[in-house]
Coordinates of C-alpha atoms in Angstrom, one line a residue:
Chain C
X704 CA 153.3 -1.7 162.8
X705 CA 150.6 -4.5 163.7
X706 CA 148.3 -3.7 166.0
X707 CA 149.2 -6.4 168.4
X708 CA 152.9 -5.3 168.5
X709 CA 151.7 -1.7 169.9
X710 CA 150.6 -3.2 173.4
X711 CA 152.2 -5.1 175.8
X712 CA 151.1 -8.5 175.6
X713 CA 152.0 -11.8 177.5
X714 CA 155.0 -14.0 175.6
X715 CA 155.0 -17.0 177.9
X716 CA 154.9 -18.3 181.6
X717 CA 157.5 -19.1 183.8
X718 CA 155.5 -20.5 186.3
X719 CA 153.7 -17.7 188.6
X720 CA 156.0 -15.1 186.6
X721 CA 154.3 -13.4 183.6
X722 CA 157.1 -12.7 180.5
X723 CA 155.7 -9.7 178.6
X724 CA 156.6 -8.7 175.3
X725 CA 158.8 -5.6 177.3
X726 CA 160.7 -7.9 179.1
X727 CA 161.8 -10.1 175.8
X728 CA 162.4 -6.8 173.9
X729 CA 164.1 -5.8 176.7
X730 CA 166.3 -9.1 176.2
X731 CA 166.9 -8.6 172.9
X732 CA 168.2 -5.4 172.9
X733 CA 170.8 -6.5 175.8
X734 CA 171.7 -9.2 174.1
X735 CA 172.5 -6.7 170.6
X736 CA 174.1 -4.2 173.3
X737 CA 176.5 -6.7 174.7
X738 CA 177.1 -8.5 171.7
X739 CA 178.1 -5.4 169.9
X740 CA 180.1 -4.1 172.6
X741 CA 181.6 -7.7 172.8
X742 CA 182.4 -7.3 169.1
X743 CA 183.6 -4.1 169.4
X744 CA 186.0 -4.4 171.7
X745 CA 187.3 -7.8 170.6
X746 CA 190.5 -6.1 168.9
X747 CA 191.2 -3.1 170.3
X748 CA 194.6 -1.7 169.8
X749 CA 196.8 1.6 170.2
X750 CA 196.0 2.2 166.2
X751 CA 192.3 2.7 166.2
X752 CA 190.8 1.2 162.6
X753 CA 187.3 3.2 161.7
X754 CA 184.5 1.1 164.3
X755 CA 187.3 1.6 167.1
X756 CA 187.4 5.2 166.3
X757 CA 183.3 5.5 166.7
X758 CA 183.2 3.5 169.5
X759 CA 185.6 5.5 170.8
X760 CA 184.1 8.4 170.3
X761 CA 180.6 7.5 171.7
X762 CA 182.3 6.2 175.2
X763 CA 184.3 9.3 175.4
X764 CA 182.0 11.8 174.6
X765 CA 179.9 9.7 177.2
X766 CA 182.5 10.1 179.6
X767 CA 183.7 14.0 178.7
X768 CA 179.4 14.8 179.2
X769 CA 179.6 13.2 183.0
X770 CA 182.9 14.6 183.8
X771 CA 181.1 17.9 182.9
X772 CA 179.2 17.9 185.7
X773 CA 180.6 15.4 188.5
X774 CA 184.3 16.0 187.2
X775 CA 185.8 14.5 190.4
X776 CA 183.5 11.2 190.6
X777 CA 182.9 10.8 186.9
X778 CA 184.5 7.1 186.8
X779 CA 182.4 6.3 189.6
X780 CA 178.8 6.8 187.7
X781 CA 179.7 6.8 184.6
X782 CA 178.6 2.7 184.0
X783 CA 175.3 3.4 185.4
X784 CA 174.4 6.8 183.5
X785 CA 176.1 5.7 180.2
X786 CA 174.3 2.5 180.1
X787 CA 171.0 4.6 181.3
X788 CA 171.5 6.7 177.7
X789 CA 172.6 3.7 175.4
X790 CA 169.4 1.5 176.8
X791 CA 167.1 4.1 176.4
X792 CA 167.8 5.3 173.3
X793 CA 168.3 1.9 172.0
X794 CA 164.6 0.9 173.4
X795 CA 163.2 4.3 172.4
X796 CA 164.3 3.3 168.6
X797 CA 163.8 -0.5 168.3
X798 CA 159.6 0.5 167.6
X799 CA 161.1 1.5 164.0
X800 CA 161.7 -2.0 163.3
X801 CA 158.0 -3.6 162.3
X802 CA 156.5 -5.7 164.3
X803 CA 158.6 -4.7 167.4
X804 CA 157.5 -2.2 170.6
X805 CA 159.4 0.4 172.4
X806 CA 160.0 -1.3 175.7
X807 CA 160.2 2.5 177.2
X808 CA 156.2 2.1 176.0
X809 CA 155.9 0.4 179.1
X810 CA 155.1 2.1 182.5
X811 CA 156.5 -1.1 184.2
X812 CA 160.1 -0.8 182.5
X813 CA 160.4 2.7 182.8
X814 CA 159.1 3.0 186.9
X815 CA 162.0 0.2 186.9
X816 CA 164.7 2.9 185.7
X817 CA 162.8 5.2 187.8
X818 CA 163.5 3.4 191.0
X819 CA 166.9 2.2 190.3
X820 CA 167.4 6.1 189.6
X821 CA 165.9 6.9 193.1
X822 CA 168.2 4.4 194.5
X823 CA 171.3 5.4 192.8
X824 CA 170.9 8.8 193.8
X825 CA 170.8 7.7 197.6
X826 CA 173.2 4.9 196.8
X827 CA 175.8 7.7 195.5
X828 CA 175.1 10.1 198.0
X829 CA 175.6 7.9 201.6
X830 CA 178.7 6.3 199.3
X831 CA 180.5 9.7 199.3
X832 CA 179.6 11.1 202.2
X833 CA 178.5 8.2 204.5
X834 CA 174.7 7.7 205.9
X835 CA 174.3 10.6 208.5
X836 CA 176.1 13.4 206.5
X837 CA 174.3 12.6 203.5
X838 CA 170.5 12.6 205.7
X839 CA 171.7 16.1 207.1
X840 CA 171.0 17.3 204.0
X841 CA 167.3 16.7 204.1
X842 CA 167.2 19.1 207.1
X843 CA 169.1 21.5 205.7
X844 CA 168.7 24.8 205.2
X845 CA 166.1 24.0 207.7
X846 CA 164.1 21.0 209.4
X847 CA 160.9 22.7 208.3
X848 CA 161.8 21.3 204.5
X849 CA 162.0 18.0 205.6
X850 CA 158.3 17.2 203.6
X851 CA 159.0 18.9 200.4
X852 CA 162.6 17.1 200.0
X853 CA 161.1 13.6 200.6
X854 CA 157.9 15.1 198.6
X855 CA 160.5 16.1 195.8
X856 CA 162.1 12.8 195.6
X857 CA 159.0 10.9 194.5
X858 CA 157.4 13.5 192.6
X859 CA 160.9 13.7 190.6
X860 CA 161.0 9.7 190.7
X861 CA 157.6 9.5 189.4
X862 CA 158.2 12.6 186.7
X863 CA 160.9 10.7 185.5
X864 CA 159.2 7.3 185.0
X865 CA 156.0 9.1 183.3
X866 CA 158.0 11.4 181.4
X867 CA 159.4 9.1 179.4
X868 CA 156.5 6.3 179.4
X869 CA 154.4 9.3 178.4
X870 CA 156.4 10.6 175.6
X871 CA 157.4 7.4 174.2
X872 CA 154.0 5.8 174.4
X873 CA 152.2 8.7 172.6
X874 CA 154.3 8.7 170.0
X875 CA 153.6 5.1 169.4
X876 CA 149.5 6.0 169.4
X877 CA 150.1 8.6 167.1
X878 CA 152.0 6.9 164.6
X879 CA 149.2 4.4 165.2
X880 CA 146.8 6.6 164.3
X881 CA 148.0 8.5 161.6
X882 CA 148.8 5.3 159.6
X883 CA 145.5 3.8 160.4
X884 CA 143.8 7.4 158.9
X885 CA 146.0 8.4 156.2
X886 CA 147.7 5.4 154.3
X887 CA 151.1 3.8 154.2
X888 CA 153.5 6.8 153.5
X889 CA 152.0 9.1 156.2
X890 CA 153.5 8.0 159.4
X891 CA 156.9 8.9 157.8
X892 CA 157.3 12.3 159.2
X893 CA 156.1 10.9 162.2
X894 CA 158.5 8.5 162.6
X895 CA 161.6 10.8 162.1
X896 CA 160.1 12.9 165.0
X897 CA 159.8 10.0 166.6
X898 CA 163.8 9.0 166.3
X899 CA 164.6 13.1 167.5
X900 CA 161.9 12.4 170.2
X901 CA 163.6 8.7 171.4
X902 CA 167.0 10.8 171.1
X903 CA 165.8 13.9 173.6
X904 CA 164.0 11.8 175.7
X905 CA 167.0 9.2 176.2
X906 CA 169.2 12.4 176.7
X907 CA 166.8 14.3 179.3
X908 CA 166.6 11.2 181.2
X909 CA 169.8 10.6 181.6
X910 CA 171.0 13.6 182.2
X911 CA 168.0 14.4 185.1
X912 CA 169.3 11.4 186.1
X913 CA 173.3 13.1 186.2
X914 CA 171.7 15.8 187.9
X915 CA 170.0 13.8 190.6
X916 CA 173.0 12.1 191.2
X917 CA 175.5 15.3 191.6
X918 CA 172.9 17.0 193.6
X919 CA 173.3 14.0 196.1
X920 CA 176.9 14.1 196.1
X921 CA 178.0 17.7 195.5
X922 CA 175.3 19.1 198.2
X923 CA 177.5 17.4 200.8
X924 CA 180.8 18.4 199.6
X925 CA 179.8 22.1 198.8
X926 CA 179.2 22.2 203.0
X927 CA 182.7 20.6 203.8
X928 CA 184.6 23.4 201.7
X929 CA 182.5 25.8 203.1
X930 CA 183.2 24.6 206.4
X931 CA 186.8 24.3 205.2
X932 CA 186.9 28.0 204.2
Chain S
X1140 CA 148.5 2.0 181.0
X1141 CA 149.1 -0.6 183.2
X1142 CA 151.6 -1.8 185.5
X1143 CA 153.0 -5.3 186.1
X1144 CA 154.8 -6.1 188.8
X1145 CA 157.3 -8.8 187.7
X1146 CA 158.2 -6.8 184.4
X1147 CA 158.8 -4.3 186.8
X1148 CA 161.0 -6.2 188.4
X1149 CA 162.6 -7.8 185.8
X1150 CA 163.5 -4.7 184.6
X1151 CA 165.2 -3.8 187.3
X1152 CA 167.2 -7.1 187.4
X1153 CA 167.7 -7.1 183.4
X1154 CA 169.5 -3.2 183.9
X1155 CA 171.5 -3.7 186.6
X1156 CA 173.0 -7.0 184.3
X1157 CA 173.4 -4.8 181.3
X1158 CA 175.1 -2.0 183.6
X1159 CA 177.6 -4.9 184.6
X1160 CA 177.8 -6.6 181.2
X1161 CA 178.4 -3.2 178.8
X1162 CA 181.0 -2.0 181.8
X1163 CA 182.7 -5.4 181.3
X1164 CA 182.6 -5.5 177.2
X1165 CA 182.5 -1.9 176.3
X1166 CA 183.3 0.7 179.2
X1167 CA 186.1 -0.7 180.7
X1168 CA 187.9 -1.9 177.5
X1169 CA 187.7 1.4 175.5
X1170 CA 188.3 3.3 179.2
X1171 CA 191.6 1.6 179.5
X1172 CA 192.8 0.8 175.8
X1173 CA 192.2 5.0 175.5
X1174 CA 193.9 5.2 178.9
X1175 CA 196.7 3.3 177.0
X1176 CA 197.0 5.6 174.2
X1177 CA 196.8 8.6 176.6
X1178 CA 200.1 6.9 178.9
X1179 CA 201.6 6.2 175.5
X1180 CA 201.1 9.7 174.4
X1181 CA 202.0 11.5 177.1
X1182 CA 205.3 8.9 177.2
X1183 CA 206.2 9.6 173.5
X1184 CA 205.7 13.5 174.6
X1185 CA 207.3 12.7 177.8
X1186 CA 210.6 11.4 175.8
X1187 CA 210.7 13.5 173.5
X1188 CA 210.3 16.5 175.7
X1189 CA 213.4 14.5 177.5
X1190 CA 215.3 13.8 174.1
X1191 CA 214.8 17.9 173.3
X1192 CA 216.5 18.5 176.6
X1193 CA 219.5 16.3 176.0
X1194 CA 219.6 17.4 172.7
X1195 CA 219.3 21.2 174.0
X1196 CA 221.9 20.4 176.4
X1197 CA 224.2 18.6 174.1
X1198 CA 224.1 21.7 171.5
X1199 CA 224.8 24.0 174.3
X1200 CA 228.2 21.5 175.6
X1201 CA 229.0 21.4 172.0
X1202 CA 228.5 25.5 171.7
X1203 CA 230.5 26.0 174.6
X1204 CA 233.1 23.6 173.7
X1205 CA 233.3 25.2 170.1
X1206 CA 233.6 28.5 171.9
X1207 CA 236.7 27.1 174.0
X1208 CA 238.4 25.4 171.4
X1209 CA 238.2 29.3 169.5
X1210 CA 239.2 30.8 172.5
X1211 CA 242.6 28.1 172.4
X1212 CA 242.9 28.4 169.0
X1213 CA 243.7 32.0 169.3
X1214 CA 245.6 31.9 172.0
X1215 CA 247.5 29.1 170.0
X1216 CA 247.6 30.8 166.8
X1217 CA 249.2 33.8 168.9
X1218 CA 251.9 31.7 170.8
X1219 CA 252.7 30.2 167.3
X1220 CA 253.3 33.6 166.0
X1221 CA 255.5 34.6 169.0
X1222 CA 257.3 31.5 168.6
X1223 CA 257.8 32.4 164.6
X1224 CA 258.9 35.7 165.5
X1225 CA 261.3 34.7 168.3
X1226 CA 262.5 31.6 166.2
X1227 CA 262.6 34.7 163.0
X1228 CA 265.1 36.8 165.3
X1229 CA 266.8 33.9 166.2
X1230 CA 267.7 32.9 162.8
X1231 CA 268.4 36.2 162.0
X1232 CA 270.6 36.8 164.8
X1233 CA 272.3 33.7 163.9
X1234 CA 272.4 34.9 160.4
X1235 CA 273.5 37.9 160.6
X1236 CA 276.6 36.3 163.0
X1237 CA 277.3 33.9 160.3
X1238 CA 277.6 36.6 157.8
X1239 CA 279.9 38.9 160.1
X1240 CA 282.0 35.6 160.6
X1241 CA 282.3 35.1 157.0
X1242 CA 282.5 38.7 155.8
X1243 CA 285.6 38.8 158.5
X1244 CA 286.7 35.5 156.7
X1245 CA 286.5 37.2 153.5
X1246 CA 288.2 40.5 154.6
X1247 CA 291.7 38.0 155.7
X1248 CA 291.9 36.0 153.1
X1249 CA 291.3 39.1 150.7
X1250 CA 293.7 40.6 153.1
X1251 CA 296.0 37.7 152.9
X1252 CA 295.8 37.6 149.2
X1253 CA 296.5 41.2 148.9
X1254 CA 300.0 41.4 151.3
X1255 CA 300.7 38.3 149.0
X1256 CA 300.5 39.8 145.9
X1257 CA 302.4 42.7 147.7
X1258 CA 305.2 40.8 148.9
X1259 CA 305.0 38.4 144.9
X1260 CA 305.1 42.4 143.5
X1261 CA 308.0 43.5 146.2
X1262 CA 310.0 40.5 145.1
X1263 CA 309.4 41.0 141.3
X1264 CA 310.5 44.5 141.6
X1265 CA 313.6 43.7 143.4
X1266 CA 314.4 40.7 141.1
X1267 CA 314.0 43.4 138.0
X1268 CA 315.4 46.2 139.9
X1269 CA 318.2 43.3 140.9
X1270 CA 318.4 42.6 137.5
X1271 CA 318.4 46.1 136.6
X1272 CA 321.2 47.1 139.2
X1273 CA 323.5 43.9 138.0
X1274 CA 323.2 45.2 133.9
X1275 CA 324.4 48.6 135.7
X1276 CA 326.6 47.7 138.1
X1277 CA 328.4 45.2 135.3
X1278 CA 329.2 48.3 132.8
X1279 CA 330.3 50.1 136.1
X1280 CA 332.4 47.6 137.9
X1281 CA 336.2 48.4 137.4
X1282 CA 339.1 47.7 139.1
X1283 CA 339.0 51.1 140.5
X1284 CA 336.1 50.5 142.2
X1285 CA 337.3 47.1 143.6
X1286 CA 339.8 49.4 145.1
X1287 CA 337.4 52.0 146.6
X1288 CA 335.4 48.9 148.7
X1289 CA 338.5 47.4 149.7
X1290 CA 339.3 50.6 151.5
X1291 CA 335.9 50.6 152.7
X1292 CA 336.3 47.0 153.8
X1293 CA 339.4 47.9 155.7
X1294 CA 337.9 50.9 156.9
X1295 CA 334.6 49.3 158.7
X1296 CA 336.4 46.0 159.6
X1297 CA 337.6 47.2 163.2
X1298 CA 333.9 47.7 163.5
X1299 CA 332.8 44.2 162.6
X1300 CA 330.7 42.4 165.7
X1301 CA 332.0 41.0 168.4
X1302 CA 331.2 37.4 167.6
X1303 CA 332.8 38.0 164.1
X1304 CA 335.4 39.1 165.5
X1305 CA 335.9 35.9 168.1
X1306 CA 335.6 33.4 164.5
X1307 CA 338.6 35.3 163.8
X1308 CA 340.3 34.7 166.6
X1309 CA 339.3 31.3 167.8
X1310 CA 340.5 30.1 163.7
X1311 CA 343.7 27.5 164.6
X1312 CA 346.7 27.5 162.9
X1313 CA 346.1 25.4 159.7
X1314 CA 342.7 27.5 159.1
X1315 CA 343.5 29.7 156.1
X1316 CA 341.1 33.0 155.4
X1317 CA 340.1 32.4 151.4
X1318 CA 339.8 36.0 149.9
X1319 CA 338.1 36.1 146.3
X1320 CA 338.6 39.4 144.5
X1321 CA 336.7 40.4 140.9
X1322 CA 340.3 41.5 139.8
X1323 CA 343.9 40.3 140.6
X1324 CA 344.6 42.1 143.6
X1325 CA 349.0 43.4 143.8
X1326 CA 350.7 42.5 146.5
X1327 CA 350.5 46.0 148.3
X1328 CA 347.1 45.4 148.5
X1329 CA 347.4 41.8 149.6
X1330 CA 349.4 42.7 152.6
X1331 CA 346.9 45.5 153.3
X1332 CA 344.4 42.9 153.9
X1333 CA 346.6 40.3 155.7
X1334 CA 347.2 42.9 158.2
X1335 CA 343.9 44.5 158.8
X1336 CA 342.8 40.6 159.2
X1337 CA 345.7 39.7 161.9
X1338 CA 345.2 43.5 163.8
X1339 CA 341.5 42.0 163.7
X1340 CA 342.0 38.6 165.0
X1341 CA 344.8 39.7 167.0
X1342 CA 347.1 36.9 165.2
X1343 CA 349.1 36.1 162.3
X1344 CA 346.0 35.0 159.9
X1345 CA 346.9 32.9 157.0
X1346 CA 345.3 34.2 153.8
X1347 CA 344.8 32.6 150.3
X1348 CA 343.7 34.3 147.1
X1349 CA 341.1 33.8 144.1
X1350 CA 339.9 35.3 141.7
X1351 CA 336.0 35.2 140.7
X1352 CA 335.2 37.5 137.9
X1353 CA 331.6 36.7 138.6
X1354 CA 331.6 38.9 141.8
X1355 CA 332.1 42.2 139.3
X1356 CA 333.3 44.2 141.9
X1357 CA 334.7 44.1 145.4
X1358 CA 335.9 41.2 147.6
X1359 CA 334.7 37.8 150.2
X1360 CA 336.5 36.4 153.0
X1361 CA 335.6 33.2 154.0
X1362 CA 337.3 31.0 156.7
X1363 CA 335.0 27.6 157.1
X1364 CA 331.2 28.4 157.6
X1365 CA 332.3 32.0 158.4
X1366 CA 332.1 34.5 155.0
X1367 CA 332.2 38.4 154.8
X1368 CA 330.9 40.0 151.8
X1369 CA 332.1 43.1 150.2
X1370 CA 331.0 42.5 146.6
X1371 CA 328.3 44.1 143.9
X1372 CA 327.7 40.9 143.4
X1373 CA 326.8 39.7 147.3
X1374 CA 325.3 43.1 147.5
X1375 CA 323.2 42.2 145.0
X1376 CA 321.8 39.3 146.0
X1377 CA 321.3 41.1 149.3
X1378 CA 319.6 43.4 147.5
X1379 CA 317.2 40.8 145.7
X1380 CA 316.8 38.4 148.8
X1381 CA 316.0 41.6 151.2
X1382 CA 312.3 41.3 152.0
X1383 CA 311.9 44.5 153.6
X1384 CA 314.1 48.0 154.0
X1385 CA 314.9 46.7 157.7
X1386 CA 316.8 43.3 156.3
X1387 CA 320.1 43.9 157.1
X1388 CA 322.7 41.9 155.5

């Protein structure tokens, strides 16, 4: 790990736009992502050989962990919280190849998946129940929590972008750290923590994330069959 | 810690691509090729859950039909066994009239054969009692007794039938009455005869005499096809040729 691979740093210029190291990373690993899937996919067939069988398995125990909670809508968010858990915990994990940096080590990428969380949720939510039904619910039980819902949806916005910033960039500084005060071989158990810790955090915040997201669309419905009833 | 606005935004942008790119190359691909398998799954399950019923169904058409072609083949087998027993008494009906028929057959033919050798035995004895009579009646026969039937002869000839009795008398005048004797008969006893034979046919009768040593004892008129026999021997053969006791010569 050189030191200069540990912070973000300016690649090149397009013009007034500033390309960070993040936002190359970032390109890399889609690039890998879709040419894999690409790859993957290319021969598909009824008979499954042994990498259908694994991709397979990933996508559908993807789609069986959304359907889980949102089983009636699960096609429906299943592109944007699946690829939420695949980027992450591919970005989380590409800092254990040298001279690379987690892009999630960047406040600016992971306030990006932050926002586009926020926006999904709301996105979701007016898309299954239409605009006015789904702002009812922020008066709901009662007008007086008006404040704390919209206080709740940045705090919870915000928690998610420095949760995982946070977590990813520490690890980074301490495996930093260590190797600068105890040798070569040191960081080791550091960096196997540091692939369970790129795993949990890729899982929490997708699955927040879920949550969010069937909060926005099951709060609405849960009224209707009441109402219904 | 610090924040950059167009990584920020690029980040956003370079997301939302890699959403659409990995639902294009991966999501959708493995989505519908295991939505394939699942169809094709549920199809071969499908099917055979449909080849199962037909195949229930055909065991139960062939169970049933089994059952009904038992249920004729009984009743078959039993109207064959009436038949055969009908058909049986038939036969043996038949059978049975057959054998009366020829058991009656049998019982006239035997009975045939047996009057037959009755009458072959009747005419044996009467040809050897015949032949026994004639040795007899040979040592016996005398002139004496040629004597005794003539008187006999004259005595039953007014009794003679009718229609004898109209040969005599319808004979012409040239017709002679031929009398053969055993012995030479005198002429008393010539004239006897001539007159008991024109008192008969109520007419002189013209009369010639034989003599035939051959008839033992006794006398026969004849005139043409007409013949009376008072002879052993003509008794005899009457005696031989009689079938039964009620032939009457």
């Amino acid at each position: 790990m050189a030191s200069s691979s540990s912070f973000i740093t300016e690649v090149f210029r397009i013009g007034p736009l500033t390309i960070t190291n993040t936002v190359v990373v970032t390109w890399g690993i889609m690039l890998v992502l879709t040419a894999a899937a690409w790859a993957a996919t290319r021969h598909l067939g009824l008979s499954p050989g042994r990498w259908q069988v694994m991709v397979e398995g990933i996508v559908a125990a993807i789609e069986e962990a959304i359907r889980a909670v949102l089983p009636d809508h699960y096609r429906q968010v299943m592109p944007f919280i699946a690829t939420l858990w695949i980027f992450i915990v591919v970005a989380n994990l590409v800092s254990l190849i040298p001279g690379l940096r987690s892009p999630t080590g960047d406040l600016s990428l992971t306030a990006g998946l932050a926002i586009l969380v926020f926006l999904a949720v709301h996105w979701y939510g007016i898309r299954s129940h239409g605009l006015k039904s789904y702002l009812r619910h922020y008066l709901q039980p009662n007008p007086i929590l008006l404040p704390f819902h919209l206080i709740s949806e940045i705090t919870r916005t915000v928690a998610l972008a420095v949760r995982l910033f946070g977590n990813i960039f520490s690890l980074q500084m301490a495996a930093l750290l260590v190797l600068l005060v105890a040798g070569f071989l040191a960081p080791v158990p550091v960096l196997m923590l540091h692939i369970i810790e790129a795993l949990v955090q890729a899982y929490i915040f997708g699955m927040l994330t879920l949550i969010y997201v069937a909060g926005a669309i099951q709060s609405q419905q849960l009224k209707h069959n009441q109402k219904k009833e | 810690m610090e924040f950059d606005g167009t990584t920020f935004a690029l980040e956003i942008i370079n997301f939302l691509v890699l959403v659409w790119l990995l639902q294009h190359f991966l999501y959708k691909p493995v989505t519908t090729i295991i939505a394939q398998r699942q169809a094709g799954i549920e199809k071969a399950l499908a099917d055979a859950q449909a080849t199962r019923s037909e195949a229930d169904a055909i065991k139960r058409q062939y169970e049933n039909r089994a059952a009904e072609w038992g249920q004729e083949k009984a009743r078959a087998s039993q109207q064959m066994q009436q038949e055969i027993a009908a058909e049986r008494s038939r036969l043996m009906t038949a059978l049975q009239a057959s054998l009366d028929e020829e058991r009656n057959k049998l019982r006239a033919v035997e009975q045939r054969r047996a009057a037959e050798q009755r009458q072959r035995l009747e005419a044996a004895a009467r040809a050897e009692g015949g032949r026994f009579a004639a040795c007899l009646l040979s040592r016996l026969a005398s002139a004496e007794l040629e004597e005794r039937i003539r008187r006999l002869l004259l005595d039953e000839l007014p009794q003679l039938p009718e229609q004898q009795m109209q040969v005599l008398r319808s004979a012409g005048q040239a017709e002679e009455v031929k009398i053969t004797s055993a012995y030479a008969l005198d002429e008393a006893q010539r004239a006897g005869l001539v007159a008991a034979l024109d008192r008969l046919a109520q007419k002189p009768v013209a009369c010639t005499f034989e003599q035939d040593p051959e008839l033992m004892a006794g006398l026969r008129l004849s005139l043409g096809p007409w013949m009376l026999r008072a002879s052993l021997l003509d008794e005899l053969k009457f005696f031989a040729e009689a079938d039964h006791a009620g032939t009457k010569r």
